[in-house]
Amino acid sequence: MALLNFNPPVIAHRGASAYAPENTLAAFTKAAQLGVKWVEFDVMLSADGEVIVFHDDSLDRTTNGKGEVVCYPYSYLRTLDVGAWFDARFAGEKIPSLQQVMALLSEARMSANVEIKAPLGQEKALVLRVLDQLSTYLLSGQSTILFSSFSMDALHLLRQHAPDCLLGMLLHEWEPHWEKNSALLKCDAIHVNQAIMTREHAQHIKHMGKPLLCYTVNDAARAQELYSWGVDAVFSDAPDIIMRE
Ligand code: G3P
Ligand code: MG
């Protein structure tokens, strides 16, 4: 199994999403140009089972379409504009498929944190499709792939169907049974909302011997504080601001 190594200790959140529209090829290209080695992105299923790289359940915020993503086939979703809302310079940017993003990252020799975002009941369909599409990368080890999810069901499915995969538990709050679940799932990393992170929590997780990642940090001073507590890497929309320090 590949070892987790975060150097520089920054993960471009949805790509370099402060400088290009989130979860687009433009945002991943920008991350590569900034010298980042890891990107995080969100994956969902279209109505016809294509794995797409997209964050919201709804199309409204970041596209020129409307409604729920899961209602539309990829043949329609791929026609939408996901760049113009961010800046006219990015008009014409499209929702990428997982395959397109992985091809770019592989070419740039970058590592991927694939965050599984499945609506309730769709976890199995999404996890199986993602594992199928990533099988070449997972077998060859040519790109390090770290999966994560807020969904315990999705994490269990990943561990069940890909026993050797790298798994990160995502915590927005300190949930009551997170440590037990992390042990059960043999999680390889813990990904925590930076707003709830304290020195004590960080030390505790580091004593467990797990890599600790915090999202989303766009302030260099906060990143330095988290590093001083033992945090291994932060997710940032503006990785260059963090790396400059
Ligand atoms: O994976 C870290 C972070 O992306 C989790 O929250 O909502 O930005 O996907 P969100
Ligand atoms: Mg995410």
Coordinates of N, CA and C and ligand atoms in Angstrom, one line a residue:
M1 N 0.8 -1.2 0.0 CA 0.0 0.0 0.0 C 0.9 1.3 0.0
A2 N 0.5 2.2 -0.8 CA 1.2 3.5 -0.8 C 1.2 4.2 0.5
L3 N 2.3 4.8 0.9 CA 2.3 5.6 2.1 C 1.8 7.0 1.9
L4 N 1.2 7.5 2.9 CA 0.7 8.9 2.7 C 1.8 9.9 3.0
N5 N 2.1 10.8 2.1 CA 3.2 11.8 2.3 C 2.6 13.1 1.8
F6 N 2.7 14.1 2.6 CA 2.1 15.4 2.3 C 3.2 16.5 2.3
N7 N 3.9 16.6 1.2 CA 5.0 17.6 1.0 C 4.9 18.2 -0.4
P8 N 4.5 19.5 -0.5 CA 4.2 20.4 0.6 C 2.9 20.0 1.3
P9 N 2.8 20.5 2.6 CA 1.6 20.0 3.4 C 0.3 20.7 3.1
V10 N 0.0 20.8 1.8 CA -1.2 21.5 1.4 C -1.9 20.7 0.3
I11 N -3.2 20.6 0.5 CA -4.1 19.9 -0.5 C -5.0 20.9 -1.2
A12 N -4.9 21.0 -2.5 CA -5.8 22.0 -3.2 C -7.2 21.6 -3.1
H13 N -8.0 22.4 -2.4 CA -9.4 22.0 -2.1 C -10.3 22.3 -3.3
R14 N -10.9 21.3 -3.9 CA -11.7 21.3 -5.1 C -10.8 21.9 -6.2
G15 N -9.5 21.6 -6.2 CA -8.5 22.2 -7.1 C -8.1 23.6 -6.4
A16 N -7.4 24.4 -7.2 CA -7.0 25.7 -6.6 C -8.3 26.6 -6.8
S17 N -9.3 26.4 -5.9 CA -10.6 26.9 -6.2 C -10.8 28.4 -5.8
A18 N -9.7 29.0 -5.3 CA -9.7 30.5 -5.1 C -9.4 31.2 -6.5
Y19 N -8.8 30.5 -7.4 CA -8.3 31.1 -8.6 C -9.0 30.6 -9.9
A20 N -9.7 29.5 -9.8 CA -10.4 28.9 -10.9 C -11.7 28.2 -10.4
P21 N -12.7 28.1 -11.2 CA -13.9 27.5 -10.7 C -13.7 26.1 -10.1
E22 N -14.3 25.9 -8.9 CA -14.0 24.6 -8.2 C -14.3 23.4 -9.0
N23 N -13.6 22.3 -8.7 CA -13.8 21.0 -9.3 C -13.9 21.0 -10.9
T24 N -13.0 21.8 -11.4 CA -12.9 21.9 -12.9 C -11.5 21.5 -13.3
L25 N -11.3 21.2 -14.6 CA -9.9 20.9 -15.1 C -9.1 22.2 -14.9
A26 N -9.7 23.4 -15.0 CA -8.9 24.6 -14.9 C -8.4 24.7 -13.4
A27 N -9.2 24.3 -12.5 CA -8.8 24.4 -11.1 C -7.7 23.4 -10.7
F28 N -7.7 22.2 -11.4 CA -6.7 21.2 -11.1 C -5.4 21.6 -11.8
T29 N -5.5 22.2 -13.0 CA -4.4 22.7 -13.8 C -3.7 23.8 -13.0
K30 N -4.5 24.7 -12.4 CA -3.9 25.8 -11.6 C -3.2 25.2 -10.4
A31 N -3.7 24.2 -9.7 CA -3.1 23.6 -8.6 C -1.7 23.0 -9.0
A32 N -1.7 22.4 -10.1 CA -0.4 21.8 -10.6 C 0.6 23.0 -10.8
Q33 N 0.1 24.1 -11.4 CA 1.0 25.2 -11.7 C 1.6 25.8 -10.4
L34 N 0.8 25.7 -9.3 CA 1.2 26.3 -8.0 C 2.2 25.4 -7.3
G35 N 2.4 24.2 -7.8 CA 3.4 23.3 -7.2 C 2.8 22.4 -6.2
V36 N 1.5 22.3 -6.1 CA 0.8 21.4 -5.2 C 0.9 20.0 -5.6
K37 N 1.0 19.1 -4.7 CA 1.1 17.6 -5.1 C -0.2 16.9 -4.8
W38 N -1.1 17.4 -4.1 CA -2.4 16.8 -3.8 C -3.5 17.7 -4.1
V39 N -4.6 17.1 -4.7 CA -5.8 17.8 -4.8 C -7.0 17.0 -4.2
E40 N -7.9 17.7 -3.7 CA -9.2 17.1 -3.2 C -10.3 17.5 -4.2
F41 N -11.2 16.5 -4.4 CA -12.4 16.8 -5.2 C -13.5 15.9 -4.8
D42 N -14.7 16.3 -5.2 CA -15.9 15.6 -4.8 C -16.5 14.8 -6.0
V43 N -17.0 13.6 -5.7 CA -17.6 12.8 -6.8 C -19.0 12.5 -6.5
M44 N -19.8 12.5 -7.6 CA -21.2 12.2 -7.5 C -21.6 11.4 -8.8
L45 N -22.8 10.8 -8.8 CA -23.3 10.1 -9.9 C -24.3 10.8 -10.7
S46 N -24.2 10.8 -12.0 CA -25.3 11.4 -12.9 C -26.4 10.3 -12.9
A47 N -27.5 10.7 -13.5 CA -28.7 9.8 -13.6 C -28.4 8.5 -14.3
D48 N -27.4 8.6 -15.3 CA -27.1 7.4 -16.1 C -25.8 6.8 -15.6
G49 N -25.4 7.1 -14.4 CA -24.3 6.3 -13.8 C -22.9 6.7 -14.1
E50 N -22.7 8.0 -14.7 CA -21.4 8.5 -14.9 C -20.9 9.1 -13.6
V51 N -19.6 8.9 -13.3 CA -19.0 9.5 -12.1 C -18.6 10.9 -12.5
I52 N -19.1 11.9 -11.9 CA -18.8 13.3 -12.2 C -18.1 14.0 -11.0
V53 N -17.3 15.0 -11.3 CA -16.6 15.7 -10.3 C -17.4 17.0 -10.0
F54 N -18.1 17.0 -8.9 CA -19.0 18.1 -8.6 C -19.3 18.1 -7.1
H55 N -19.6 19.3 -6.6 CA -19.8 19.4 -5.1 C -21.2 19.4 -4.6
D56 N -22.0 20.3 -5.2 CA -23.4 20.5 -4.6 C -24.4 19.4 -5.1
D57 N -25.4 19.2 -4.4 CA -26.5 18.4 -4.8 C -27.3 19.1 -6.0
S58 N -27.3 20.4 -5.9 CA -28.0 21.2 -6.9 C -27.1 21.8 -7.9
L59 N -27.6 22.1 -9.1 CA -26.8 22.7 -10.2 C -26.8 24.2 -10.0
D60 N -27.7 24.7 -9.2 CA -28.0 26.2 -9.2 C -26.8 27.1 -8.9
R61 N -25.9 26.8 -7.9 CA -24.9 27.7 -7.5 C -23.8 27.9 -8.6
T62 N -23.3 26.8 -9.2 CA -22.1 26.8 -10.0 C -22.3 26.5 -11.4
T63 N -23.5 26.4 -11.9 CA -23.7 26.1 -13.3 C -24.8 27.0 -13.9
N64 N -25.0 27.0 -15.2 CA -26.1 27.7 -15.8 C -27.4 26.8 -15.9
G65 N -27.3 25.7 -15.2 CA -28.5 24.8 -15.2 C -29.3 25.0 -13.9
K66 N -30.3 24.2 -13.7 CA -31.1 24.3 -12.5 C -31.6 22.9 -12.1
G67 N -31.7 22.7 -10.8 CA -32.3 21.4 -10.3 C -31.2 20.5 -9.7
E68 N -31.7 19.3 -9.4 CA -30.8 18.3 -8.8 C -29.9 17.6 -9.8
V69 N -28.7 17.5 -9.4 CA -27.7 16.8 -10.3 C -28.1 15.4 -10.7
V70 N -28.6 14.6 -9.7 CA -28.9 13.2 -9.9 C -30.0 13.0 -10.9
C71 N -30.7 14.0 -11.2 CA -31.9 13.9 -12.1 C -31.4 13.8 -13.6
Y72 N -30.2 14.2 -13.9 CA -29.8 14.4 -15.3 C -28.7 13.4 -15.8
P73 N -28.8 13.0 -17.0 CA -27.7 12.2 -17.6 C -26.5 13.0 -17.8
Y74 N -25.4 12.3 -18.0 CA -24.1 13.1 -18.2 C -24.1 13.8 -19.5
S75 N -24.9 13.2 -20.5 CA -24.9 13.9 -21.8 C -25.5 15.3 -21.7
Y76 N -26.4 15.5 -20.7 CA -26.9 16.9 -20.5 C -25.9 17.7 -19.6
L77 N -25.5 17.0 -18.5 CA -24.6 17.7 -17.5 C -23.3 18.3 -18.2
R78 N -22.8 17.5 -19.1 CA -21.5 17.9 -19.7 C -21.7 19.2 -20.6
T79 N -22.9 19.5 -21.0 CA -23.1 20.7 -21.8 C -23.2 22.0 -21.0
L80 N -23.3 21.8 -19.6 CA -23.5 23.0 -18.8 C -22.2 23.8 -18.6
D81 N -22.4 25.1 -18.4 CA -21.2 26.0 -18.1 C -21.0 26.0 -16.6
V82 N -19.8 25.6 -16.2 CA -19.5 25.7 -14.7 C -18.4 26.7 -14.4
G83 N -18.1 27.6 -15.4 CA -17.0 28.5 -15.2 C -17.5 30.0 -15.1
A84 N -18.6 30.3 -15.9 CA -19.0 31.7 -16.0 C -19.4 32.3 -14.6
W85 N -20.0 31.5 -13.8 CA -20.4 32.1 -12.4 C -19.2 32.6 -11.7
F86 N -18.1 32.0 -11.9 CA -16.8 32.3 -11.2 C -16.2 33.6 -11.8
D87 N -16.0 33.5 -13.1 CA -15.4 34.7 -13.8 C -15.6 34.4 -15.3
A88 N -15.9 35.5 -16.0 CA -16.2 35.4 -17.5 C -15.0 34.7 -18.2
R89 N -13.8 34.8 -17.6 CA -12.6 34.2 -18.2 C -12.7 32.7 -18.3
F90 N -13.6 32.1 -17.4 CA -13.7 30.7 -17.4 C -15.0 30.2 -18.0
A91 N -15.7 31.1 -18.7 CA -16.9 30.6 -19.4 C -16.6 29.5 -20.4
G92 N -17.4 28.5 -20.4 CA -17.2 27.4 -21.3 C -16.6 26.2 -20.6
E93 N -16.1 26.4 -19.3 CA -15.6 25.3 -18.5 C -16.7 24.3 -18.3
K94 N -16.4 23.0 -18.3 CA -17.5 21.9 -18.2 C -17.3 21.1 -16.9
I95 N -18.4 20.4 -16.5 CA -18.3 19.5 -15.4 C -17.4 18.3 -15.9
P96 N -16.3 18.0 -15.2 CA -15.4 16.9 -15.7 C -15.9 15.6 -15.2
S97 N -15.6 14.6 -15.9 CA -15.8 13.2 -15.4 C -14.6 12.8 -14.5
L98 N -14.8 11.8 -13.7 CA -13.7 11.3 -12.9 C -12.5 10.9 -13.8
Q99 N -12.8 10.3 -14.9 CA -11.7 9.8 -15.8 C -10.9 11.0 -16.3
Q100 N -11.6 12.0 -16.7 CA -10.8 13.2 -17.2 C -9.9 13.8 -16.1
V101 N -10.4 13.9 -14.9 CA -9.6 14.5 -13.8 C -8.4 13.6 -13.5
M102 N -8.7 12.2 -13.5 CA -7.6 11.3 -13.1 C -6.5 11.3 -14.2
A103 N -6.9 11.5 -15.5 CA -5.9 11.6 -16.6 C -5.0 12.8 -16.4
L104 N -5.6 13.9 -16.0 CA -4.9 15.1 -15.8 C -3.9 15.0 -14.6
L105 N -4.4 14.4 -13.5 CA -3.6 14.3 -12.3 C -2.4 13.3 -12.5
S106 N -2.7 12.2 -13.2 CA -1.7 11.2 -13.5 C -0.6 11.8 -14.4
E107 N -1.0 12.6 -15.4 CA 0.0 13.2 -16.2 C 0.9 14.2 -15.4
A108 N 0.2 14.9 -14.5 CA 1.0 15.9 -13.7 C 1.6 15.2 -12.5
R109 N 1.5 13.9 -12.3 CA 2.1 13.2 -11.2 C 1.6 13.7 -9.8
M110 N 0.3 13.9 -9.8 CA -0.3 14.4 -8.5 C -1.1 13.4 -7.9
S111 N -1.4 13.5 -6.6 CA -2.2 12.6 -5.8 C -3.6 13.1 -5.6
A112 N -4.5 12.2 -5.4 CA -5.9 12.5 -5.4 C -6.6 12.1 -4.1
N113 N -7.3 13.1 -3.5 CA -8.2 12.8 -2.4 C -9.6 12.8 -3.0
V114 N -10.2 11.6 -3.2 CA -11.5 11.5 -3.8 C -12.6 11.5 -2.7
E115 N -13.4 12.5 -2.6 CA -14.4 12.6 -1.6 C -15.7 12.1 -2.2
I116 N -16.3 11.0 -1.6 CA -17.5 10.4 -2.0 C -18.7 11.2 -1.5
K117 N -19.5 11.7 -2.4 CA -20.7 12.5 -2.0 C -21.9 11.8 -2.6
A118 N -22.4 10.8 -1.9 CA -23.6 10.1 -2.4 C -24.8 10.5 -1.7
P119 N -25.9 10.7 -2.4 CA -27.2 10.9 -1.7 C -27.5 9.6 -1.0
L120 N -28.3 9.7 0.1 CA -28.7 8.4 0.8 C -29.3 7.4 -0.1
G121 N -28.8 6.2 0.0 CA -29.3 5.1 -0.9 C -28.5 4.9 -2.1
Q122 N -27.6 5.9 -2.5 CA -26.8 5.8 -3.7 C -25.4 5.4 -3.4
E123 N -25.1 5.2 -2.1 CA -23.7 4.9 -1.8 C -23.1 3.8 -2.5
K124 N -23.8 2.7 -2.6 CA -23.2 1.5 -3.2 C -23.0 1.7 -4.7
A125 N -24.0 2.2 -5.3 CA -23.8 2.5 -6.8 C -22.6 3.3 -7.1
L126 N -22.5 4.4 -6.3 CA -21.3 5.3 -6.5 C -20.0 4.7 -6.2
V127 N -19.9 4.0 -5.0 CA -18.6 3.5 -4.6 C -18.2 2.4 -5.6
L128 N -19.1 1.5 -6.0 CA -18.7 0.5 -7.0 C -18.2 1.1 -8.3
R129 N -18.9 2.1 -8.8 CA -18.6 2.7 -10.0 C -17.2 3.4 -9.9
V130 N -17.0 4.1 -8.8 CA -15.7 4.8 -8.6 C -14.6 3.8 -8.6
L131 N -14.8 2.7 -7.8 CA -13.7 1.7 -7.7 C -13.4 1.1 -9.1
D132 N -14.5 0.8 -9.9 CA -14.3 0.3 -11.2 C -13.5 1.2 -12.1
Q133 N -13.9 2.5 -12.0 CA -13.2 3.5 -12.9 C -11.8 3.7 -12.5
L134 N -11.5 3.5 -11.2 CA -10.1 3.8 -10.7 C -9.2 2.5 -10.6
S135 N -9.8 1.4 -11.1 CA -9.1 0.1 -10.8 C -7.7 0.1 -11.4
T136 N -7.5 0.7 -12.6 CA -6.2 0.7 -13.2 C -5.2 1.5 -12.3
Y137 N -5.6 2.6 -11.8 CA -4.8 3.5 -11.0 C -4.5 2.8 -9.7
L138 N -5.5 2.1 -9.1 CA -5.3 1.5 -7.8 C -4.4 0.3 -7.9
L139 N -4.5 -0.5 -9.0 CA -3.7 -1.6 -9.2 C -2.2 -1.3 -9.5
S140 N -2.1 -0.3 -10.4 CA -0.7 0.1 -10.8 C 0.0 0.9 -9.8
G141 N -0.7 1.6 -8.9 CA -0.1 2.5 -7.9 C 0.5 3.7 -8.5
Q142 N 0.1 4.0 -9.8 CA 0.8 5.1 -10.5 C 0.4 6.5 -9.9
S143 N -0.8 6.5 -9.3 CA -1.2 7.7 -8.5 C -1.7 7.3 -7.2
T144 N -1.3 8.1 -6.1 CA -1.8 7.8 -4.8 C -3.2 8.3 -4.7
I145 N -4.1 7.4 -4.3 CA -5.5 7.8 -4.2 C -6.0 7.6 -2.8
L146 N -6.4 8.6 -2.1 CA -7.0 8.6 -0.8 C -8.5 8.9 -0.9
F147 N -9.3 7.9 -0.4 CA -10.7 8.1 -0.4 C -11.2 8.7 0.9
S148 N -12.2 9.5 0.8 CA -12.8 10.0 2.1 C -14.3 10.2 1.9
S149 N -15.0 10.3 3.0 CA -16.4 10.6 3.0 C -17.0 10.9 4.4
F150 N -18.0 11.7 4.4 CA -18.7 11.9 5.6 C -19.7 10.8 5.9
S151 N -19.9 10.0 4.9 CA -20.9 8.9 5.0 C -20.2 7.6 5.5
M152 N -20.7 7.1 6.6 CA -20.1 5.8 7.2 C -20.4 4.7 6.2
D153 N -21.6 4.7 5.6 CA -21.9 3.7 4.7 C -20.9 3.6 3.5
A154 N -20.6 4.8 3.0 CA -19.7 4.8 1.9 C -18.3 4.3 2.3
L155 N -17.9 4.7 3.5 CA -16.5 4.2 4.0 C -16.5 2.7 4.1
H156 N -17.6 2.2 4.7 CA -17.7 0.7 4.9 C -17.7 0.0 3.5
L157 N -18.4 0.5 2.6 CA -18.4 -0.1 1.2 C -17.0 0.0 0.6
L158 N -16.3 1.1 0.8 CA -15.0 1.2 0.2 C -14.1 0.1 0.8
R159 N -14.1 0.0 2.2 CA -13.3 -1.0 2.9 C -13.6 -2.4 2.5
Q160 N -14.9 -2.7 2.3 CA -15.4 -4.0 1.9 C -15.0 -4.4 0.5
H161 N -15.1 -3.5 -0.4 CA -14.8 -3.8 -1.8 C -13.4 -3.5 -2.2
A162 N -12.7 -2.7 -1.5 CA -11.2 -2.4 -1.8 C -10.5 -2.5 -0.4
P163 N -10.2 -3.7 0.1 CA -9.7 -3.8 1.4 C -8.4 -3.1 1.6
D164 N -7.6 -2.9 0.5 CA -6.3 -2.2 0.7 C -6.3 -0.7 0.4
C165 N -7.5 -0.2 0.1 CA -7.5 1.2 -0.3 C -7.2 2.2 0.9
L166 N -6.7 3.3 0.6 CA -6.4 4.3 1.6 C -7.7 5.1 1.9
L167 N -8.1 5.1 3.2 CA -9.4 5.6 3.6 C -9.2 6.7 4.6
G168 N -9.9 7.9 4.4 CA -9.9 9.0 5.4 C -11.3 9.2 5.9
M169 N -11.4 9.3 7.3 CA -12.7 9.6 7.9 C -12.8 11.1 8.0
L170 N -14.0 11.6 7.4 CA -14.2 13.1 7.4 C -15.1 13.4 8.6
L171 N -14.7 14.4 9.4 CA -15.5 14.8 10.6 C -15.8 16.3 10.5
H172 N -17.1 16.6 10.4 CA -17.4 18.0 10.5 C -17.6 18.5 12.0
E173 N -18.1 17.5 12.8 CA -18.2 17.7 14.2 C -17.5 16.5 14.9
W174 N -17.2 16.6 16.2 CA -16.7 15.4 16.9 C -17.9 14.5 17.2
E175 N -18.1 13.5 16.3 CA -19.2 12.6 16.5 C -18.9 11.6 17.6
P176 N -19.9 11.2 18.3 CA -19.7 10.4 19.5 C -18.8 9.1 19.3
H177 N -19.0 8.4 18.2 CA -18.3 7.1 18.0 C -17.2 7.2 17.0
W178 N -16.7 8.4 16.7 CA -15.8 8.5 15.6 C -14.5 7.6 15.8
E179 N -14.0 7.5 17.0 CA -12.8 6.7 17.2 C -13.0 5.2 17.0
K180 N -14.2 4.7 17.5 CA -14.5 3.3 17.3 C -14.7 3.0 15.8
N181 N -15.4 3.9 15.1 CA -15.6 3.8 13.7 C -14.3 3.8 12.9
S182 N -13.5 4.7 13.3 CA -12.2 4.8 12.6 C -11.4 3.5 12.7
A183 N -11.4 2.9 13.9 CA -10.7 1.6 14.2 C -11.3 0.5 13.4
L184 N -12.7 0.5 13.4 CA -13.4 -0.6 12.7 C -13.1 -0.5 11.2
L185 N -13.1 0.7 10.7 CA -12.9 0.9 9.2 C -11.4 0.8 8.8
K186 N -10.5 0.7 9.8 CA -9.1 0.8 9.6 C -8.7 2.0 8.8
C187 N -9.2 3.1 9.3 CA -8.9 4.4 8.5 C -7.5 4.7 8.5
D188 N -7.0 5.3 7.4 CA -5.6 5.6 7.2 C -5.3 7.0 7.6
A189 N -6.4 7.9 7.7 CA -6.2 9.3 8.0 C -7.5 9.8 8.5
I190 N -7.4 10.9 9.3 CA -8.5 11.6 9.8 C -8.6 13.0 9.2
H191 N -9.7 13.4 8.7 CA -9.9 14.7 8.0 C -10.9 15.5 8.8
V192 N -10.5 16.6 9.4 CA -11.3 17.3 10.4 C -11.5 18.7 10.0
N193 N -12.8 19.2 10.2 CA -13.1 20.6 10.0 C -12.2 21.4 10.9
Q194 N -11.4 22.4 10.3 CA -10.5 23.1 11.1 C -11.1 23.9 12.2
A195 N -12.4 24.3 12.1 CA -13.0 25.1 13.1 C -13.2 24.4 14.4
I196 N -13.2 23.0 14.4 CA -13.3 22.3 15.7 C -12.0 21.8 16.2
M197 N -10.9 22.0 15.5 CA -9.6 21.4 15.9 C -9.0 22.2 17.0
T198 N -8.5 21.5 18.0 CA -7.8 22.1 19.1 C -6.5 21.4 19.3
R199 N -5.6 22.0 20.0 CA -4.3 21.3 20.3 C -4.5 19.9 20.9
E200 N -5.4 19.8 21.8 CA -5.6 18.5 22.5 C -6.1 17.5 21.5
H201 N -7.1 17.8 20.7 CA -7.6 16.9 19.7 C -6.5 16.4 18.8
A202 N -5.7 17.4 18.3 CA -4.6 17.1 17.4 C -3.6 16.2 18.0
Q203 N -3.2 16.4 19.3 CA -2.3 15.5 19.9 C -2.8 14.1 20.1
H204 N -4.1 14.1 20.4 CA -4.7 12.8 20.6 C -4.7 12.0 19.3
I205 N -5.0 12.6 18.2 CA -5.1 11.9 16.9 C -3.6 11.5 16.5
K206 N -2.7 12.4 16.8 CA -1.3 12.0 16.4 C -0.8 10.9 17.3
H207 N -1.3 10.8 18.5 CA -0.9 9.6 19.3 C -1.5 8.3 18.8
M208 N -2.6 8.4 18.1 CA -3.1 7.2 17.4 C -2.3 6.8 16.2
G209 N -1.3 7.7 15.8 CA -0.4 7.4 14.8 C -1.0 7.6 13.4
K210 N -2.1 8.4 13.3 CA -2.7 8.6 12.0 C -2.4 10.0 11.4
P211 N -2.2 10.1 10.1 CA -2.1 11.4 9.5 C -3.4 12.2 9.8
L212 N -3.2 13.5 10.0 CA -4.3 14.4 10.4 C -4.3 15.5 9.4
L213 N -5.5 15.7 8.8 CA -5.7 16.7 7.8 C -6.8 17.6 8.2
C214 N -6.7 18.9 7.9 CA -7.8 19.9 8.3 C -8.3 20.7 7.1
Y215 N -9.6 20.8 7.1 CA -10.2 21.6 6.0 C -11.0 22.7 6.6
T216 N -11.3 23.8 6.0 CA -10.6 24.4 4.8 C -9.9 25.6 5.4
V217 N -8.6 25.7 5.1 CA -7.8 26.7 5.7 C -7.2 27.7 4.6
N218 N -7.7 28.9 4.7 CA -7.2 29.9 3.7 C -6.4 31.0 4.3
D219 N -6.1 30.8 5.6 CA -5.4 31.8 6.4 C -4.0 31.2 6.8
A220 N -2.9 31.9 6.4 CA -1.6 31.3 6.6 C -1.3 31.1 8.1
A221 N -1.7 32.1 9.0 CA -1.4 32.0 10.4 C -2.1 30.8 11.0
R222 N -3.4 30.6 10.6 CA -4.1 29.4 11.1 C -3.4 28.1 10.7
A223 N -3.0 28.1 9.5 CA -2.3 26.9 9.0 C -1.0 26.6 9.9
Q224 N -0.3 27.7 10.1 CA 0.9 27.5 11.0 C 0.6 27.0 12.4
E225 N -0.5 27.5 12.9 CA -0.9 27.0 14.2 C -1.2 25.6 14.2
L226 N -2.0 25.2 13.2 CA -2.4 23.8 13.0 C -1.1 22.9 12.8
Y227 N -0.2 23.3 12.0 CA 1.0 22.6 11.8 C 1.8 22.4 13.2
S228 N 1.8 23.5 14.0 CA 2.5 23.4 15.2 C 1.9 22.4 16.2
W229 N 0.6 22.1 16.0 CA -0.1 21.1 16.8 C 0.1 19.7 16.3
G230 N 0.7 19.6 15.1 CA 1.0 18.2 14.5 C 0.1 17.9 13.3
V231 N -0.7 18.8 12.9 CA -1.5 18.6 11.7 C -0.6 18.4 10.5
D232 N -0.9 17.3 9.7 CA 0.1 17.0 8.6 C -0.1 17.8 7.4
A233 N -1.4 18.2 7.1 CA -1.6 19.0 5.9 C -3.0 19.7 6.0
V234 N -3.1 20.8 5.3 CA -4.4 21.5 5.3 C -5.0 21.5 3.9
F235 N -6.3 21.4 3.8 CA -7.0 21.6 2.5 C -7.1 23.2 2.4
S236 N -6.8 23.7 1.2 CA -6.9 25.1 1.0 C -7.3 25.4 -0.4
D237 N -8.2 26.5 -0.5 CA -8.6 27.0 -1.8 C -7.5 27.8 -2.5
A238 N -6.6 28.3 -1.6 CA -5.5 29.2 -2.1 C -4.1 28.6 -1.6
P239 N -3.7 27.5 -2.1 CA -2.5 26.8 -1.5 C -1.3 27.6 -1.5
D240 N -1.2 28.6 -2.5 CA 0.1 29.4 -2.6 C 0.2 30.3 -1.3
I241 N -0.9 30.8 -0.8 CA -0.9 31.6 0.4 C -0.3 30.8 1.6
I242 N -0.7 29.5 1.7 CA -0.3 28.7 2.8 C 1.2 28.3 2.6
M243 N 1.6 28.0 1.3 CA 2.9 27.5 1.1 C 4.0 28.6 1.1
R244 N 3.5 29.9 1.0 CA 4.4 31.0 1.0 C 5.1 31.2 2.4
E245 N 4.4 30.7 3.4 CA 4.9 30.9 4.8 C 6.1 30.0 5.0
Ligands
G3P1 O1 -12.7 16.9 2.0 C1 -12.6 18.1 2.7 C2 -13.8 19.0 2.4 O2 -13.9 19.1 1.0 C3 -15.1 18.5 3.0 O3 -16.1 19.4 2.8 O4 -18.1 20.3 1.7 O5 -15.9 21.1 1.0 O6 -16.7 18.8 0.4 P1 -16.7 19.9 1.4
MG2 MG -15.0 18.0 -0.5

